[in-house]
PDB file of C-alpha atoms in Angstrom:
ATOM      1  CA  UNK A1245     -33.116 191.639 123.644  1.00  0.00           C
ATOM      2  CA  UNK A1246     -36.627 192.294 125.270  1.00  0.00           C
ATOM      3  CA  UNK A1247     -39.352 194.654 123.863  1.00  0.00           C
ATOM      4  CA  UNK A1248     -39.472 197.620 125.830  1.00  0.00           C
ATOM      5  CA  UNK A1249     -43.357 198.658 127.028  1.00  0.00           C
ATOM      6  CA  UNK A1250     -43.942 200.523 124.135  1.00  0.00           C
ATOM      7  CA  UNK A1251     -42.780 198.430 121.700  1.00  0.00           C
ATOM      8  CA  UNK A1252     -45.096 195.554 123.409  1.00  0.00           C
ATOM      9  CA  UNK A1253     -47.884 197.772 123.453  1.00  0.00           C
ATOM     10  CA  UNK A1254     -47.723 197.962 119.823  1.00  0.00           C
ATOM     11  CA  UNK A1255     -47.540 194.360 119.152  1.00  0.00           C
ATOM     12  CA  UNK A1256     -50.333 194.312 121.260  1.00  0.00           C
ATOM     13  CA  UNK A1257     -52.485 196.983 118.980  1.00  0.00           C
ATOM     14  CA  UNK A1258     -51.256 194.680 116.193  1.00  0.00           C
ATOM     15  CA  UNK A1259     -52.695 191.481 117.224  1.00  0.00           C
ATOM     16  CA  UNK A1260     -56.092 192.729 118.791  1.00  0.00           C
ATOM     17  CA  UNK A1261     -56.231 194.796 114.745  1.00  0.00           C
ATOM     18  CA  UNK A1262     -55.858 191.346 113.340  1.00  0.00           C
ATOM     19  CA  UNK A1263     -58.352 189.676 115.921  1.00  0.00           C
ATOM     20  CA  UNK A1264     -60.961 192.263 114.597  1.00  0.00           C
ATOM     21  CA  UNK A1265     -60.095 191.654 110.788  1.00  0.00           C
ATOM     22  CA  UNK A1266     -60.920 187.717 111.272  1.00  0.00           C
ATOM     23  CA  UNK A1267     -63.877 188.709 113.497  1.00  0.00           C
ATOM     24  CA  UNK A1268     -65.165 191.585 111.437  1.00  0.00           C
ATOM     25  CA  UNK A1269     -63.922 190.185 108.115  1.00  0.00           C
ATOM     26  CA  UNK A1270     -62.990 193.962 107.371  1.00  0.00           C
ATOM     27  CA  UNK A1271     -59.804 195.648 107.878  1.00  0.00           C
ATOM     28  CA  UNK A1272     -61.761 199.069 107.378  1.00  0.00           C
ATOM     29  CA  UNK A1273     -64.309 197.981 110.299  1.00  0.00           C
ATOM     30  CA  UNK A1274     -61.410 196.548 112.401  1.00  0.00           C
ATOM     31  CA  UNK A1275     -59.638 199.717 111.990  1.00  0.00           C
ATOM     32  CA  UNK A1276     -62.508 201.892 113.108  1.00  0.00           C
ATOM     33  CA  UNK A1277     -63.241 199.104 115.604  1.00  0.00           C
ATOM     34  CA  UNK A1278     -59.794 199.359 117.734  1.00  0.00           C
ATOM     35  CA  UNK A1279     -59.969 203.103 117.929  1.00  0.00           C
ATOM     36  CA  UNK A1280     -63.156 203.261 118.908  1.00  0.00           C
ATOM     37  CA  UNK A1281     -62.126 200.909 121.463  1.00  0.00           C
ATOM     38  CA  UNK A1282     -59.471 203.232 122.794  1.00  0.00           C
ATOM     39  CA  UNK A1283     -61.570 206.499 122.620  1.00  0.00           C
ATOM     40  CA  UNK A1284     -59.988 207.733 119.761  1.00  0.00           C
ATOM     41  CA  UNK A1285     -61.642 210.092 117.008  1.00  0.00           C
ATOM     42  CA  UNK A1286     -60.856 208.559 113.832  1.00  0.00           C
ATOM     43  CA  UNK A1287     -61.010 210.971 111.124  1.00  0.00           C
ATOM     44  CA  UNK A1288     -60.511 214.975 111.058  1.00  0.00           C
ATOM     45  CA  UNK A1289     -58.910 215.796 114.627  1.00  0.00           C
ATOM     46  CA  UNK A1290     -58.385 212.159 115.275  1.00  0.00           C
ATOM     47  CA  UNK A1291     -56.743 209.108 113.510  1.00  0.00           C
ATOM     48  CA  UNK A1292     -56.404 208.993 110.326  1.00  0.00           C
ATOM     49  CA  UNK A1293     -59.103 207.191 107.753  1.00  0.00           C
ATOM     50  CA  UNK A1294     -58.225 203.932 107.093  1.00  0.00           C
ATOM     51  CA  UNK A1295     -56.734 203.385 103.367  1.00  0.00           C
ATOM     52  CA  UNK A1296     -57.916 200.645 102.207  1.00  0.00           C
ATOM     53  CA  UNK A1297     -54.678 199.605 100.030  1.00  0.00           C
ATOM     54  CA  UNK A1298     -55.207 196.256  98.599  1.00  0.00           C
ATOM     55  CA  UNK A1299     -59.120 195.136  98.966  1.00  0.00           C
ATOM     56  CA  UNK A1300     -59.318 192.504 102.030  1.00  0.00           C
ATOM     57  CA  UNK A1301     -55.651 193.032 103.205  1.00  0.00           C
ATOM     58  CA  UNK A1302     -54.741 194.600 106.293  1.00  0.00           C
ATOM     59  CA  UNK A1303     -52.935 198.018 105.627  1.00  0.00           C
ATOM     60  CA  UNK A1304     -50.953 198.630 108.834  1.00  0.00           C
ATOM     61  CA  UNK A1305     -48.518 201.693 109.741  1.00  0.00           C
ATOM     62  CA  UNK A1306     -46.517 201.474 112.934  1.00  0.00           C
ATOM     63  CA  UNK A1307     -45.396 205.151 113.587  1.00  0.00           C
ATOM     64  CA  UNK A1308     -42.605 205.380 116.119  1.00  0.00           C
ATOM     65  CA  UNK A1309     -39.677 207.827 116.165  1.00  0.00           C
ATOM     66  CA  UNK A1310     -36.308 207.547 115.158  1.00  0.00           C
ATOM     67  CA  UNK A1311     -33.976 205.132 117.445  1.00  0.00           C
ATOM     68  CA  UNK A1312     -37.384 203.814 118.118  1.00  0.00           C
ATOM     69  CA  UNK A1313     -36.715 200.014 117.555  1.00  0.00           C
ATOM     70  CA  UNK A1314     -39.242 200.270 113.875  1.00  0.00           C
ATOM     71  CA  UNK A1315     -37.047 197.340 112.432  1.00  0.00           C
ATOM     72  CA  UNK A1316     -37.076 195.132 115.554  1.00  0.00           C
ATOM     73  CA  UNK A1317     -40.896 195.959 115.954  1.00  0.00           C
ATOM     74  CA  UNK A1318     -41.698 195.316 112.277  1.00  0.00           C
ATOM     75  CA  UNK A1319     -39.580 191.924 112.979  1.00  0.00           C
ATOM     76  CA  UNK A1320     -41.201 191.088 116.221  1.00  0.00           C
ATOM     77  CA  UNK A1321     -44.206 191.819 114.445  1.00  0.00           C
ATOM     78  CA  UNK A1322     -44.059 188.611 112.129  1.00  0.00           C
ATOM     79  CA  UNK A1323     -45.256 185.673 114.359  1.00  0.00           C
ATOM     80  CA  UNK A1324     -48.290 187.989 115.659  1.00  0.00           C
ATOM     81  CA  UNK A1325     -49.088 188.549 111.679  1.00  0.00           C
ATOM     82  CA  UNK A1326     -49.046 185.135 110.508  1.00  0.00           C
ATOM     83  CA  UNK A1327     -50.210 183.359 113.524  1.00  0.00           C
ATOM     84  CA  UNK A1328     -53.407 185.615 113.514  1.00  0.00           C
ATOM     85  CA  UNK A1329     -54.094 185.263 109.359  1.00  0.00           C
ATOM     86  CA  UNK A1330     -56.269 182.110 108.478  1.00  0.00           C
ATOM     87  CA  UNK A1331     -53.814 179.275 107.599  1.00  0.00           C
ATOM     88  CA  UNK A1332     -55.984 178.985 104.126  1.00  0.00           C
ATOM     89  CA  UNK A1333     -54.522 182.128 102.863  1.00  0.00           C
ATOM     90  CA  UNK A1334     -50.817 182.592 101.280  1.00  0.00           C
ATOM     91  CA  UNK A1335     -48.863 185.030 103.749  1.00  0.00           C
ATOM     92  CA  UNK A1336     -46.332 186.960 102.188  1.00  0.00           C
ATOM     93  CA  UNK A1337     -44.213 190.182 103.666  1.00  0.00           C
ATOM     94  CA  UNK A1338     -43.377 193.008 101.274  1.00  0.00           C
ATOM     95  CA  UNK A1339     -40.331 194.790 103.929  1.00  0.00           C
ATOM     96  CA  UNK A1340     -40.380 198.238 102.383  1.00  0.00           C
ATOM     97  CA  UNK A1341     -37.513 200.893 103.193  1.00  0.00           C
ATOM     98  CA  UNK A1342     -37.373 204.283 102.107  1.00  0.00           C
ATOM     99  CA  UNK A1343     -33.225 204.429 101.051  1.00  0.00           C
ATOM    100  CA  UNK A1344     -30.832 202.422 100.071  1.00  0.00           C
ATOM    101  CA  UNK A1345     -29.335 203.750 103.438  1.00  0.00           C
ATOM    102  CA  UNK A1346     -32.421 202.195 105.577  1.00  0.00           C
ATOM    103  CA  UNK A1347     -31.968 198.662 103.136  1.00  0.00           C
ATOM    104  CA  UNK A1348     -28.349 198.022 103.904  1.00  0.00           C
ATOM    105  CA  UNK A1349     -28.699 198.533 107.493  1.00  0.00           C
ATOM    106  CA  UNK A1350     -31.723 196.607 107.531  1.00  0.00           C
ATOM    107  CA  UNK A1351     -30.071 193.748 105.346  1.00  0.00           C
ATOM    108  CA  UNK A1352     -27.305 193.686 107.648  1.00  0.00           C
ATOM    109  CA  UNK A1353     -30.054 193.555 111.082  1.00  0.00           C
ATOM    110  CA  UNK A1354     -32.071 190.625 109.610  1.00  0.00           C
ATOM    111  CA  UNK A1355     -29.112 188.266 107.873  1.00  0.00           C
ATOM    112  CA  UNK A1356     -26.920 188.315 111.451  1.00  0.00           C
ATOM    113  CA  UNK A1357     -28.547 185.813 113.296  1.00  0.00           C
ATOM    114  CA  UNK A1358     -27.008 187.811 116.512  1.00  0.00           C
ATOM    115  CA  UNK A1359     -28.757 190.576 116.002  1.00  0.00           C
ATOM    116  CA  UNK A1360     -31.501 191.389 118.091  1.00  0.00           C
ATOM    117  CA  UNK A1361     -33.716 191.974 115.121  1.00  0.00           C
ATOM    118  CA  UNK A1362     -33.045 188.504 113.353  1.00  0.00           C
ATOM    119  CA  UNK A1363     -34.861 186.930 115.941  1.00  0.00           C
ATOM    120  CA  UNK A1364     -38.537 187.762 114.811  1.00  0.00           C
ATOM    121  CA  UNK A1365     -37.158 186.643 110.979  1.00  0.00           C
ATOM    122  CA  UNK A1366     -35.395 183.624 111.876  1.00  0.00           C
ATOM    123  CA  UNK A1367     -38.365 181.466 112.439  1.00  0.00           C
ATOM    124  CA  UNK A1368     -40.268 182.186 109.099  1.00  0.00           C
ATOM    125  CA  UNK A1369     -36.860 181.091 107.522  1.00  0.00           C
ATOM    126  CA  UNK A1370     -36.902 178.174 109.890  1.00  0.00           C
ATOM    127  CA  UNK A1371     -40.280 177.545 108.823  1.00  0.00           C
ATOM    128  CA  UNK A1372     -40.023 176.388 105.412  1.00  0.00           C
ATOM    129  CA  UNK A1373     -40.328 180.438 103.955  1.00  0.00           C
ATOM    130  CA  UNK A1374     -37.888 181.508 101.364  1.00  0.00           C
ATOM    131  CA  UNK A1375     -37.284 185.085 101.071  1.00  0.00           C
ATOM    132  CA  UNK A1376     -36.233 187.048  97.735  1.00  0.00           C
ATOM    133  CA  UNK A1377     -34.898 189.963  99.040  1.00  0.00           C
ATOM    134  CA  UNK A1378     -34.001 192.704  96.204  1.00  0.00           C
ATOM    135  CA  UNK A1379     -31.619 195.443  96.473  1.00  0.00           C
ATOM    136  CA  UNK A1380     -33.423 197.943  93.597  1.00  0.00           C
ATOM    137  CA  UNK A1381     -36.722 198.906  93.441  1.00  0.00           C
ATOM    138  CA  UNK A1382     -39.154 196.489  92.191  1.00  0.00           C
ATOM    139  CA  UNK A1383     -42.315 198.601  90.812  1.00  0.00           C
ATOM    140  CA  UNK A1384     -45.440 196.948  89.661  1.00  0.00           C
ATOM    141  CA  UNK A1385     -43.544 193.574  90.775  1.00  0.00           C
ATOM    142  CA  UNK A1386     -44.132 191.317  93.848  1.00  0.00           C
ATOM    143  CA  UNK A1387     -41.487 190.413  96.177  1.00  0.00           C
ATOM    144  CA  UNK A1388     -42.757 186.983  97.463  1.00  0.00           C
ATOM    145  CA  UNK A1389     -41.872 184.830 100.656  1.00  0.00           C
ATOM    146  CA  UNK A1390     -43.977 181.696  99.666  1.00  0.00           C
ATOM    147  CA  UNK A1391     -43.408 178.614 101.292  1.00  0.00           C
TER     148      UNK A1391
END
């Protein structure tokens, strides 16, 4: 299955925001950086302000309606994430879902290598990753995919 234009165009976003962390060495100053990029006000009447999350790690939030293709995006999304990160740092993906609902369908997307959405996942397993998914909530904890 092929990204549609929108879906492209935020993979696209995504990798020129990761570009501008390396370059910038700031997720904050990336953040600011893209939008200003695009003419857009970041801040009351614009964008949001970025959150900065976890100090030094990208915080990114890819808002697209529902039926929108977030799962596919989010696993299209991998390769442009790790290829961009330096190679010194660990990588790890924390897949968060808001139901149980959302984490059985999503389960179901990502372990059928048919699916459409497996595709983006298949190569990190391919690649050595392990992945530890978990089926209850895990606060306070980590859920790791360490090579």
């Amino acid at each position: 299955m092929e990204l549609k234009s929108y879906q492209k165009e935020v993979i696209a976003d995504l990798a020129r925001y990761l570009e501008l962390v390396v370059e910038l060495q700031s997720p904050a100053k990336a953040y600011q950086a893209l939008w200003n990029a695009k003419n857009v006000l970041v801040g009351f009447g614009g964008m949001p302000n970025y959150v900065n999350v976890l100090s030094g790690v990208p915080h990114v939030c890819a808002k697209v309606p529902t039926g929108g293709g977030k799962t596919y995006i989010a696993a299209s999304s991998l390769r442009t994430i790790f290829d961009a990160m330096p190679q010194r740092r660990a990588k790890a993906v924390v897949w968060l879902v808001p139901s149980e609902a959302i984490l059985t369908q999503t389960r179901k997307a990502l372990e059928n290598p048919d699916h459409p959405t497996a595709s983006g996942w298949m190569w990190i397993l391919a690649g050595g990753y392990r992945c530890t998914p978990r089926s209850k909530p895990s606060w306070g904890r980590t859920l790791p995919l360490l090579r």
